[in-house]
PDB file of C-alpha atoms and ligand atoms in Angstrom:
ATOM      1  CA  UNK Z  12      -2.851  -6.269 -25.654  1.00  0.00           C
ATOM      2  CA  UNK Z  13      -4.098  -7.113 -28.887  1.00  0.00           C
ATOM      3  CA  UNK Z  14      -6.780  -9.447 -28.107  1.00  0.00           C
ATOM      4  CA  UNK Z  15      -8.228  -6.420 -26.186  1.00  0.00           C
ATOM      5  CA  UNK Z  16      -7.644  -3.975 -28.581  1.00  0.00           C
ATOM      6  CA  UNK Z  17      -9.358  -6.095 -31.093  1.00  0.00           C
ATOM      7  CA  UNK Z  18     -12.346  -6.732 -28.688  1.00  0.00           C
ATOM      8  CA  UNK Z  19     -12.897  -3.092 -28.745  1.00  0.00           C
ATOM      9  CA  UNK Z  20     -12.740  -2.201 -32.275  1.00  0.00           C
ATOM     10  CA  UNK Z  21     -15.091  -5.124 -32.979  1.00  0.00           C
ATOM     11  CA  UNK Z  22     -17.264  -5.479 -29.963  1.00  0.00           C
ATOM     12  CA  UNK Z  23     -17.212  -1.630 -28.541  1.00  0.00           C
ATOM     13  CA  UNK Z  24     -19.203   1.546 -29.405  1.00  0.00           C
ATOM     14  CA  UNK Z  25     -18.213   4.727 -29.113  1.00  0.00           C
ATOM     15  CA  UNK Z  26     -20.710   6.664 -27.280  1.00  0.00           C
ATOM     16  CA  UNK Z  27     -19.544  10.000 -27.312  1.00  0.00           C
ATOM     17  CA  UNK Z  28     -15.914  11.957 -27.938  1.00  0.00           C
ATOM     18  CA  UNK Z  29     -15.316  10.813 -24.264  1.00  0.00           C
ATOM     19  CA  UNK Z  30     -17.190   7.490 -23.496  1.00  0.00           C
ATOM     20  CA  UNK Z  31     -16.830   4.100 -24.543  1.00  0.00           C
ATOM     21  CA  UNK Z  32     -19.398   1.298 -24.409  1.00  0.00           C
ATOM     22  CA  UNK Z  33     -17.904  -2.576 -24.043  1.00  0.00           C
ATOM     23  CA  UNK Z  34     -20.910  -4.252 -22.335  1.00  0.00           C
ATOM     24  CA  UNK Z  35     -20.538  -6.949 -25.400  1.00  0.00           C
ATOM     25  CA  UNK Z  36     -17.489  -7.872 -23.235  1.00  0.00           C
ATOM     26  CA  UNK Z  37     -16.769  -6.104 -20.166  1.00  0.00           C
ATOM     27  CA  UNK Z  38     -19.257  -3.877 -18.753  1.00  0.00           C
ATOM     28  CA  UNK Z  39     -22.716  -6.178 -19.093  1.00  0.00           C
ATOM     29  CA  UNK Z  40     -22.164  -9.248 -20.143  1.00  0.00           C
ATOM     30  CA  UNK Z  41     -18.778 -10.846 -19.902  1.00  0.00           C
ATOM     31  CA  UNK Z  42     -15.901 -12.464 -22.431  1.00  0.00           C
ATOM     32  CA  UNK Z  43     -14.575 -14.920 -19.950  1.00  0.00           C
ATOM     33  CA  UNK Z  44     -11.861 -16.216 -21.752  1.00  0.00           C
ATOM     34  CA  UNK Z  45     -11.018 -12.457 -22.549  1.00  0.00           C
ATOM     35  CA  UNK Z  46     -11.108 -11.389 -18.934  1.00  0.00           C
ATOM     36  CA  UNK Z  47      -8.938 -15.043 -18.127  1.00  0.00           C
ATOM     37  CA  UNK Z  48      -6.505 -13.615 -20.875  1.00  0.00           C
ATOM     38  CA  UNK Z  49      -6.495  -9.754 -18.724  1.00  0.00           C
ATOM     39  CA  UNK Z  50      -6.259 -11.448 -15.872  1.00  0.00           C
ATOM     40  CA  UNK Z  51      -3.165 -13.828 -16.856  1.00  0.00           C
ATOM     41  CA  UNK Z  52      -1.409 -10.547 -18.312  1.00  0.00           C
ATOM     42  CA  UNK Z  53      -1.995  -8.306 -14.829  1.00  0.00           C
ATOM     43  CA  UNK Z  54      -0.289 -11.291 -12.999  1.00  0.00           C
ATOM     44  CA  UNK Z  55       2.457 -11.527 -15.224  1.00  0.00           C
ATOM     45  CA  UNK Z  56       3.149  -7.421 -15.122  1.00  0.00           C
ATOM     46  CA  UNK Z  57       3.104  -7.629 -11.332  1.00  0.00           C
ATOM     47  CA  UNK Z  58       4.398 -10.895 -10.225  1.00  0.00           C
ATOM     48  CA  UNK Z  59       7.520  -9.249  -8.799  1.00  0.00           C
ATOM     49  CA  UNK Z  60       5.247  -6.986  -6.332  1.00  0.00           C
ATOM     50  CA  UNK Z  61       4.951  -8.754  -3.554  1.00  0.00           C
ATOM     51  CA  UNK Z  62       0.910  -8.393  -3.610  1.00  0.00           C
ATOM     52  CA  UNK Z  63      -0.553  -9.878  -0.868  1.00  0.00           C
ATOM     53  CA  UNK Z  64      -4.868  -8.163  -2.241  1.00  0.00           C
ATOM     54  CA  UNK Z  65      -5.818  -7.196  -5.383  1.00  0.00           C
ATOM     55  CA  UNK Z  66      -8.605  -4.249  -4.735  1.00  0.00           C
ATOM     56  CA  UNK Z  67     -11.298  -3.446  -7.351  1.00  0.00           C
ATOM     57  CA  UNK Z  68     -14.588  -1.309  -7.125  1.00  0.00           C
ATOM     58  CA  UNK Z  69     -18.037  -3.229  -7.781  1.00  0.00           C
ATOM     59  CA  UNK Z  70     -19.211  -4.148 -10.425  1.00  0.00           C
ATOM     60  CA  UNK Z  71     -17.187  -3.864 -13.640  1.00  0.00           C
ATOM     61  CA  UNK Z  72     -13.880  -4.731 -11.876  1.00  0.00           C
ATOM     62  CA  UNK Z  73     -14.784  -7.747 -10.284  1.00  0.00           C
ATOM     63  CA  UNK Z  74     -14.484  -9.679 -13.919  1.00  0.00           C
ATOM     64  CA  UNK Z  75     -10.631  -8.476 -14.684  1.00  0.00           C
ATOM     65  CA  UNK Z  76      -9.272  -8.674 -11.209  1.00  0.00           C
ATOM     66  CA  UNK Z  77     -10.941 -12.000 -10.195  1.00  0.00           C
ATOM     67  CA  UNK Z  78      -8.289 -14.095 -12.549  1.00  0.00           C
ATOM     68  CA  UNK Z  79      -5.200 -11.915 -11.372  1.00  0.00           C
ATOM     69  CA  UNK Z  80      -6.004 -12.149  -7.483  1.00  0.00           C
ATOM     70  CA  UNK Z  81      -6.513 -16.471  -8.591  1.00  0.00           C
ATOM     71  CA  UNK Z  82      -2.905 -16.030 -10.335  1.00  0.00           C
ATOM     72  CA  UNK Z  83      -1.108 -14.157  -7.248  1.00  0.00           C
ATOM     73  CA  UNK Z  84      -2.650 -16.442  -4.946  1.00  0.00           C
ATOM     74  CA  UNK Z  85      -4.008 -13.410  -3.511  1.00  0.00           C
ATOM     75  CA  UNK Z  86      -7.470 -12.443  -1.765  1.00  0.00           C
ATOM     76  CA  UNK Z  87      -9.669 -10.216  -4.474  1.00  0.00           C
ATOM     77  CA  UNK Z  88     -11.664  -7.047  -2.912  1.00  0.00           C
ATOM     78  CA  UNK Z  89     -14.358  -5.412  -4.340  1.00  0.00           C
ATOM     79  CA  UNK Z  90     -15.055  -2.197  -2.693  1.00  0.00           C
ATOM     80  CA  UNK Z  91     -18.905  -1.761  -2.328  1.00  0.00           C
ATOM     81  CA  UNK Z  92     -20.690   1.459  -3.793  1.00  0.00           C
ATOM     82  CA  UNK Z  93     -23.968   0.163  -1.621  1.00  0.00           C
ATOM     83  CA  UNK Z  94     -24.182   0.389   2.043  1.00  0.00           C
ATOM     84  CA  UNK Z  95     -25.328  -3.496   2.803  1.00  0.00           C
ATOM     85  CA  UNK Z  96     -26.903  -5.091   5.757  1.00  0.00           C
ATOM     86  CA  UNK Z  97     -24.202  -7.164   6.513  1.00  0.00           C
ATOM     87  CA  UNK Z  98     -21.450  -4.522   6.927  1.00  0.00           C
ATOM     88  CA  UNK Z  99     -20.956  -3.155  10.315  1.00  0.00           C
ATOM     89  CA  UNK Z 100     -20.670   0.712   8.971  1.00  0.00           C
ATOM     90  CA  UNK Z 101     -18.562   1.577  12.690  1.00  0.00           C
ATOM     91  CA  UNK Z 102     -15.779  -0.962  11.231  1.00  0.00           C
ATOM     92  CA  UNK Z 103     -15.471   0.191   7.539  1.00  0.00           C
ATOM     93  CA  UNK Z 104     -13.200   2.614   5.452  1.00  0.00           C
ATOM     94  CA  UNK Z 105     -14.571   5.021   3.432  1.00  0.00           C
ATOM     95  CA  UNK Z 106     -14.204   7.143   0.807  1.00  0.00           C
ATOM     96  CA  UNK Z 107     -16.394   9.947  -1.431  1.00  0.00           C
ATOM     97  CA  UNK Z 108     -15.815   8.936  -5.212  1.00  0.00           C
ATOM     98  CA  UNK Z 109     -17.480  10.816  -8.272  1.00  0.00           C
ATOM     99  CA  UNK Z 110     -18.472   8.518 -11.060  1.00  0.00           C
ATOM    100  CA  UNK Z 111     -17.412   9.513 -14.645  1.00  0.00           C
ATOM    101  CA  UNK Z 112     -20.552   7.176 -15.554  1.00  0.00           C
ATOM    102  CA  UNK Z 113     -23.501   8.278 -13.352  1.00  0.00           C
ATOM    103  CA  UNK Z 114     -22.707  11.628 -12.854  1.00  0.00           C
ATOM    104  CA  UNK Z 115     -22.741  11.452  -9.214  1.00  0.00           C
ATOM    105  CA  UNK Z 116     -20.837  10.919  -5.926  1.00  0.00           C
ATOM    106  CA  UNK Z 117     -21.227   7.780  -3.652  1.00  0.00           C
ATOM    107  CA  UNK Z 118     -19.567   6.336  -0.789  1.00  0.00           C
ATOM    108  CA  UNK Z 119     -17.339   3.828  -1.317  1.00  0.00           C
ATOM    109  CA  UNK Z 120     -16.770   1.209   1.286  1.00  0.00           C
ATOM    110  CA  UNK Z 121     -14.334  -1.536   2.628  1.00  0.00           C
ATOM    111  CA  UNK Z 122     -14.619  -3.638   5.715  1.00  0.00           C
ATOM    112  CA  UNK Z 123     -11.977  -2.746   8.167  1.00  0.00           C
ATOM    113  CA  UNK Z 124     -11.325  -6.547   8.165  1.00  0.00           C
ATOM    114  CA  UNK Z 125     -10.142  -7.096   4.890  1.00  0.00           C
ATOM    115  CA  UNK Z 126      -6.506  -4.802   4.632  1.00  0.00           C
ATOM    116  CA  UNK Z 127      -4.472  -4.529   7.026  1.00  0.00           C
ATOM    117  CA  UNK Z 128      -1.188  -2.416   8.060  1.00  0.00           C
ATOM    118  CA  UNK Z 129       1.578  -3.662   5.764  1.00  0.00           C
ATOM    119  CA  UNK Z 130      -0.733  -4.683   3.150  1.00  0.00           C
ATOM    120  CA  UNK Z 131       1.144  -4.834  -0.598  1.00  0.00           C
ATOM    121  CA  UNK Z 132      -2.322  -3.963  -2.745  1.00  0.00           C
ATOM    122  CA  UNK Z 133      -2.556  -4.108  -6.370  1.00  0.00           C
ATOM    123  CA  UNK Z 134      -5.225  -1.854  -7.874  1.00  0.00           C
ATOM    124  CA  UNK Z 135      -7.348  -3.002 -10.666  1.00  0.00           C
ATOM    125  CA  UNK Z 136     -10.466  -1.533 -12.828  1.00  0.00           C
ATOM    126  CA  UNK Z 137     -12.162  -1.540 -15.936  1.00  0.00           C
ATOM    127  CA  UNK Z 138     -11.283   2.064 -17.204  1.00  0.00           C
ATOM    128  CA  UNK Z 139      -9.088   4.740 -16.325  1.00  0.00           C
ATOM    129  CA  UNK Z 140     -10.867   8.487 -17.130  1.00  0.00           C
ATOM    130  CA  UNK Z 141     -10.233  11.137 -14.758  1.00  0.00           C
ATOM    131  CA  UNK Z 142      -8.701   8.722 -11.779  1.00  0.00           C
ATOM    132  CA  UNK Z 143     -11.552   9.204  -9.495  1.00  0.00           C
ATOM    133  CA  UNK Z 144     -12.104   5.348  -8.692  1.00  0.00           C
ATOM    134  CA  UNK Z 145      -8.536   4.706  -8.660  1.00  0.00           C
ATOM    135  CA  UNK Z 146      -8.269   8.340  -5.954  1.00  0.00           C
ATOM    136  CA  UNK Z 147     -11.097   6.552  -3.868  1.00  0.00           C
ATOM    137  CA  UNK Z 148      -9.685   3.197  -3.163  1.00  0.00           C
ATOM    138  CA  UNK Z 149      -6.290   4.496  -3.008  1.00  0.00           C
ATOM    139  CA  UNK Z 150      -7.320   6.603  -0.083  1.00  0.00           C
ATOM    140  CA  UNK Z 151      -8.880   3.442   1.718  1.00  0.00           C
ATOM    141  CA  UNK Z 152      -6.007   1.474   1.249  1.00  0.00           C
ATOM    142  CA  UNK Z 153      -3.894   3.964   2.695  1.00  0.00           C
ATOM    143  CA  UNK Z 154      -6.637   4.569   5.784  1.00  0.00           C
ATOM    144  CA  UNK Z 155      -5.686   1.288   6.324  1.00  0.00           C
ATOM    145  CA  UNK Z 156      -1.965   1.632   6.794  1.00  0.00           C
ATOM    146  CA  UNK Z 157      -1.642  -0.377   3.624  1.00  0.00           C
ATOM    147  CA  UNK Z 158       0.911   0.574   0.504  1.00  0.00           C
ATOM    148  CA  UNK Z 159      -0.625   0.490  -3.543  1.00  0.00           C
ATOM    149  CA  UNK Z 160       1.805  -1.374  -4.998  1.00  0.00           C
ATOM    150  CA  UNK Z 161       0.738  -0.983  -8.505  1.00  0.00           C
ATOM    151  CA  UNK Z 162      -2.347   0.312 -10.592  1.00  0.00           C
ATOM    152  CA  UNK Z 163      -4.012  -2.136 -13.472  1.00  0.00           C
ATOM    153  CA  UNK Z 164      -6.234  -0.641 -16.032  1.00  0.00           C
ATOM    154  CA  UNK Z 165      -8.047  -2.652 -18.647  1.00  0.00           C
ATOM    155  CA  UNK Z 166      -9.087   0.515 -20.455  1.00  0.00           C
ATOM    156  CA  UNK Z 167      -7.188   3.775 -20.193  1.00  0.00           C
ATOM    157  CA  UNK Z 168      -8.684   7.057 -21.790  1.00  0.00           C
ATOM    158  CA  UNK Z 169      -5.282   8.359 -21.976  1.00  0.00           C
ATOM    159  CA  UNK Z 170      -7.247  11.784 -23.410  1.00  0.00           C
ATOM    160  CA  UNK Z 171      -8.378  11.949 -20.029  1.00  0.00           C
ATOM    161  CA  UNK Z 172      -6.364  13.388 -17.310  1.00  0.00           C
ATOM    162  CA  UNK Z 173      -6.569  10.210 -14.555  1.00  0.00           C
ATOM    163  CA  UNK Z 174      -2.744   8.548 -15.371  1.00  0.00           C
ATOM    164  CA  UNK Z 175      -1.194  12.134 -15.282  1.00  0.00           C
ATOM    165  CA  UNK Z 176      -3.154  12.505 -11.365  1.00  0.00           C
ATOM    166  CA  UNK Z 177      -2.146   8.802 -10.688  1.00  0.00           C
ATOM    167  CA  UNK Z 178       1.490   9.187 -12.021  1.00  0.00           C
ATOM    168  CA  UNK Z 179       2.479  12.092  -9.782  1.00  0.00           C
ATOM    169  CA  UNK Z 180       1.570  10.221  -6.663  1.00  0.00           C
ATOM    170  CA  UNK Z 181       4.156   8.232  -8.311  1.00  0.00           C
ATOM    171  CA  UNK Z 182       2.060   4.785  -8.709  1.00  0.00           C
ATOM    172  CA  UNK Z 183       2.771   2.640 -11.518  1.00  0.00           C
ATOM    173  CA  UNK Z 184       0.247   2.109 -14.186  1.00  0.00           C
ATOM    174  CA  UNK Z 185       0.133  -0.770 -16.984  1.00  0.00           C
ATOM    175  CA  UNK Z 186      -2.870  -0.415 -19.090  1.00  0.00           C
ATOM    176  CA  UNK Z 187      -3.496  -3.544 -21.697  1.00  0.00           C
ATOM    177  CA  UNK Z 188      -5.319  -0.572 -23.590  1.00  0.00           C
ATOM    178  CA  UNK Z 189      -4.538   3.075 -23.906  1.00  0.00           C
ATOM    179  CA  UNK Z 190      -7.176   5.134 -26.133  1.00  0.00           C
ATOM    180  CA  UNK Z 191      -5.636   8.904 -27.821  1.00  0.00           C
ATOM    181  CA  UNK Z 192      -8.732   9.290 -29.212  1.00  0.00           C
ATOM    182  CA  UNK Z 193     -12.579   8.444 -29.673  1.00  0.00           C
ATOM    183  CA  UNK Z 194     -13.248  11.482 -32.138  1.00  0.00           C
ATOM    184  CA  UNK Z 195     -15.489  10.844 -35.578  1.00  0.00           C
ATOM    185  CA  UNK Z 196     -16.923   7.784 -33.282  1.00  0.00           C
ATOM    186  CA  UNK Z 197     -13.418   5.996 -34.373  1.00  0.00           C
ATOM    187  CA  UNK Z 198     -11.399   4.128 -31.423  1.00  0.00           C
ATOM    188  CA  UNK Z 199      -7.454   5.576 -31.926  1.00  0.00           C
ATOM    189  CA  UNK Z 200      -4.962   3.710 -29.532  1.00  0.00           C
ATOM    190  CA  UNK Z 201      -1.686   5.245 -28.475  1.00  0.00           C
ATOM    191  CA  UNK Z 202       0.754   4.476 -30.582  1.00  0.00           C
ATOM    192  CA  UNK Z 203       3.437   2.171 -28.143  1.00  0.00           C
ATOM    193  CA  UNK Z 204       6.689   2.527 -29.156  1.00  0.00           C
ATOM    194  CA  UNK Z 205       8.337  -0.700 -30.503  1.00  0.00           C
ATOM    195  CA  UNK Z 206      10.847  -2.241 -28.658  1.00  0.00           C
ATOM    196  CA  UNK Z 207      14.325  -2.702 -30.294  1.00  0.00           C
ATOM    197  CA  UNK Z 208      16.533  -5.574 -30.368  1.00  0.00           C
ATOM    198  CA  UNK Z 209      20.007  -4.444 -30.532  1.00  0.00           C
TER     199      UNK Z 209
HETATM  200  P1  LIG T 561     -12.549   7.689 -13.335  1.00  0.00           P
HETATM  201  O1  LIG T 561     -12.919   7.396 -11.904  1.00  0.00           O
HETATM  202  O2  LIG T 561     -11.128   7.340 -13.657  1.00  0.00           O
HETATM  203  O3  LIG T 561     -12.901   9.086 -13.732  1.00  0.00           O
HETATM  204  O4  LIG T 561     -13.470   6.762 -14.225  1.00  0.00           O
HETATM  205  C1  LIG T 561     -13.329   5.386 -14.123  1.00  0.00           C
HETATM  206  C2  LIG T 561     -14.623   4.724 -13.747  1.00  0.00           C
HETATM  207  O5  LIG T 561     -15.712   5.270 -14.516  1.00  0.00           O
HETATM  208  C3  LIG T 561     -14.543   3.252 -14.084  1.00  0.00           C
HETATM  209  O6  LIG T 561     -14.734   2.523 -12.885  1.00  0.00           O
HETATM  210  C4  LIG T 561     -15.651   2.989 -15.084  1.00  0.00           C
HETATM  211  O7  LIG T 561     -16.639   2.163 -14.516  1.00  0.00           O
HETATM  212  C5  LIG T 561     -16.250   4.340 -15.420  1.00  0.00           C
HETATM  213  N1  LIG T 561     -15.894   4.805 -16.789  1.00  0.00           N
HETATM  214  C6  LIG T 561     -15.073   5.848 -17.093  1.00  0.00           C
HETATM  215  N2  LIG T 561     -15.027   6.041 -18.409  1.00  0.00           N
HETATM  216  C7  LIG T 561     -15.816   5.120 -18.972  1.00  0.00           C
HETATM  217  C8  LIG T 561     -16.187   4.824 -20.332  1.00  0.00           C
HETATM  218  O8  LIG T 561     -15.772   5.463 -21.314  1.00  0.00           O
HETATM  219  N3  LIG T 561     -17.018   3.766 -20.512  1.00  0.00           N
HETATM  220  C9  LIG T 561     -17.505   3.026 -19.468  1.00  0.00           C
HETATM  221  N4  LIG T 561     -18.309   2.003 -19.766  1.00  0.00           N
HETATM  222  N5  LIG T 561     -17.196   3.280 -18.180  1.00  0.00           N
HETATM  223  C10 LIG T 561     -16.351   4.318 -17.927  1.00  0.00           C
END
């Protein structure tokens, strides 16, 4: 997507050989007619899916997902990283995830109430690493008796080995942006190859 692509060259900083930094746009504060745009192009990948929820993980997913969920007239999750109040913790699913960001593992969370047995669940997040996130909510929605219908990533670090984990459980996976590289503090995209009219 070239709209995103250009967002990152222009807006993003590269961190380190292995982490990106789009809070200009994604991550802090938000582009929201960039995110409308994401969210437009996620709908139009998986229109013919049958998705009755779009899932995400709090925070930085809620902004991509929230325009594809309004698009496929679907309900948007966010699965919660905090235990809250309000949550019954008896009546939730859960799931250990390790974040590429903090460094840690927390306990990801869904109410029981929200996916149900013969769900069709589209997957969303910001960025694709090592497919922990994506692992995580996965296993929730299949706790649930639900099926992952698809997997959207805004960012994939395609250096990373997440896709290649995701891919054998034989999910599909569009990313609007797939990075080869973030060596010399340059952002390298994968090269797609073109289609041809014949
Ligand atoms: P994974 O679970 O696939 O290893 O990593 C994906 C999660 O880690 C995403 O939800 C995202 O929040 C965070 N993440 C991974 N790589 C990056 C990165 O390069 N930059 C930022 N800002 N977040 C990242």
């Amino acid at each position: 997507m070239k709209q995103l692509q250009d967002a990152i060259i222009e807006r993003g900083t590269v961190l380190s050989t292995g982490v990106l930094k789009v809070d200009q746009f994604l991550n802090h504060q938000v582009d929201t007619h960039l995110m409308t745009e994401i969210g437009f192009e996620f709908a139009r990948l998986f229109r013919d899916e049958k998705v009755t929820k779009v899932i995400t993980i709090e925070s930085s997913g809620i902004a991509p997902s929230f325009m594809c969920a309004h698009q496929l007239q679907t309900p948007l999750i966010f699965a919660r990283k905090k235990k809250s109040v309000t949550m019954n913790q008896a009546n939730v699913y859960s799931s250990r995830v390790y974040s590429f960001t903090k460094q840690e593992y927390s306990e990801v969370t869904v109410s029981k109430d929200l996916i149900k047995e013969g769900d069709r669940v589209l997957l969303i997040d910001d960025f694709l690493a090592n497919g922990e996130a994506a692992s995580g909510l996965i296993n929730i929605v299949e706790q649930a008796g639900a099926s992952v219908v698809g997997v959207g990533i805004v960012i994939e670090k395609s250096f990373q080995n997440g896709r290649k984990k995701l891919e054998e459980r034989g999910l599909r996976i569009e990313s609007l942006a797939r990075i080869a590289s973030l060596e010399q503090s340059t952002v390298t995209f994968v090269e797609e190859p073109v289609a041809q009219n014949n």
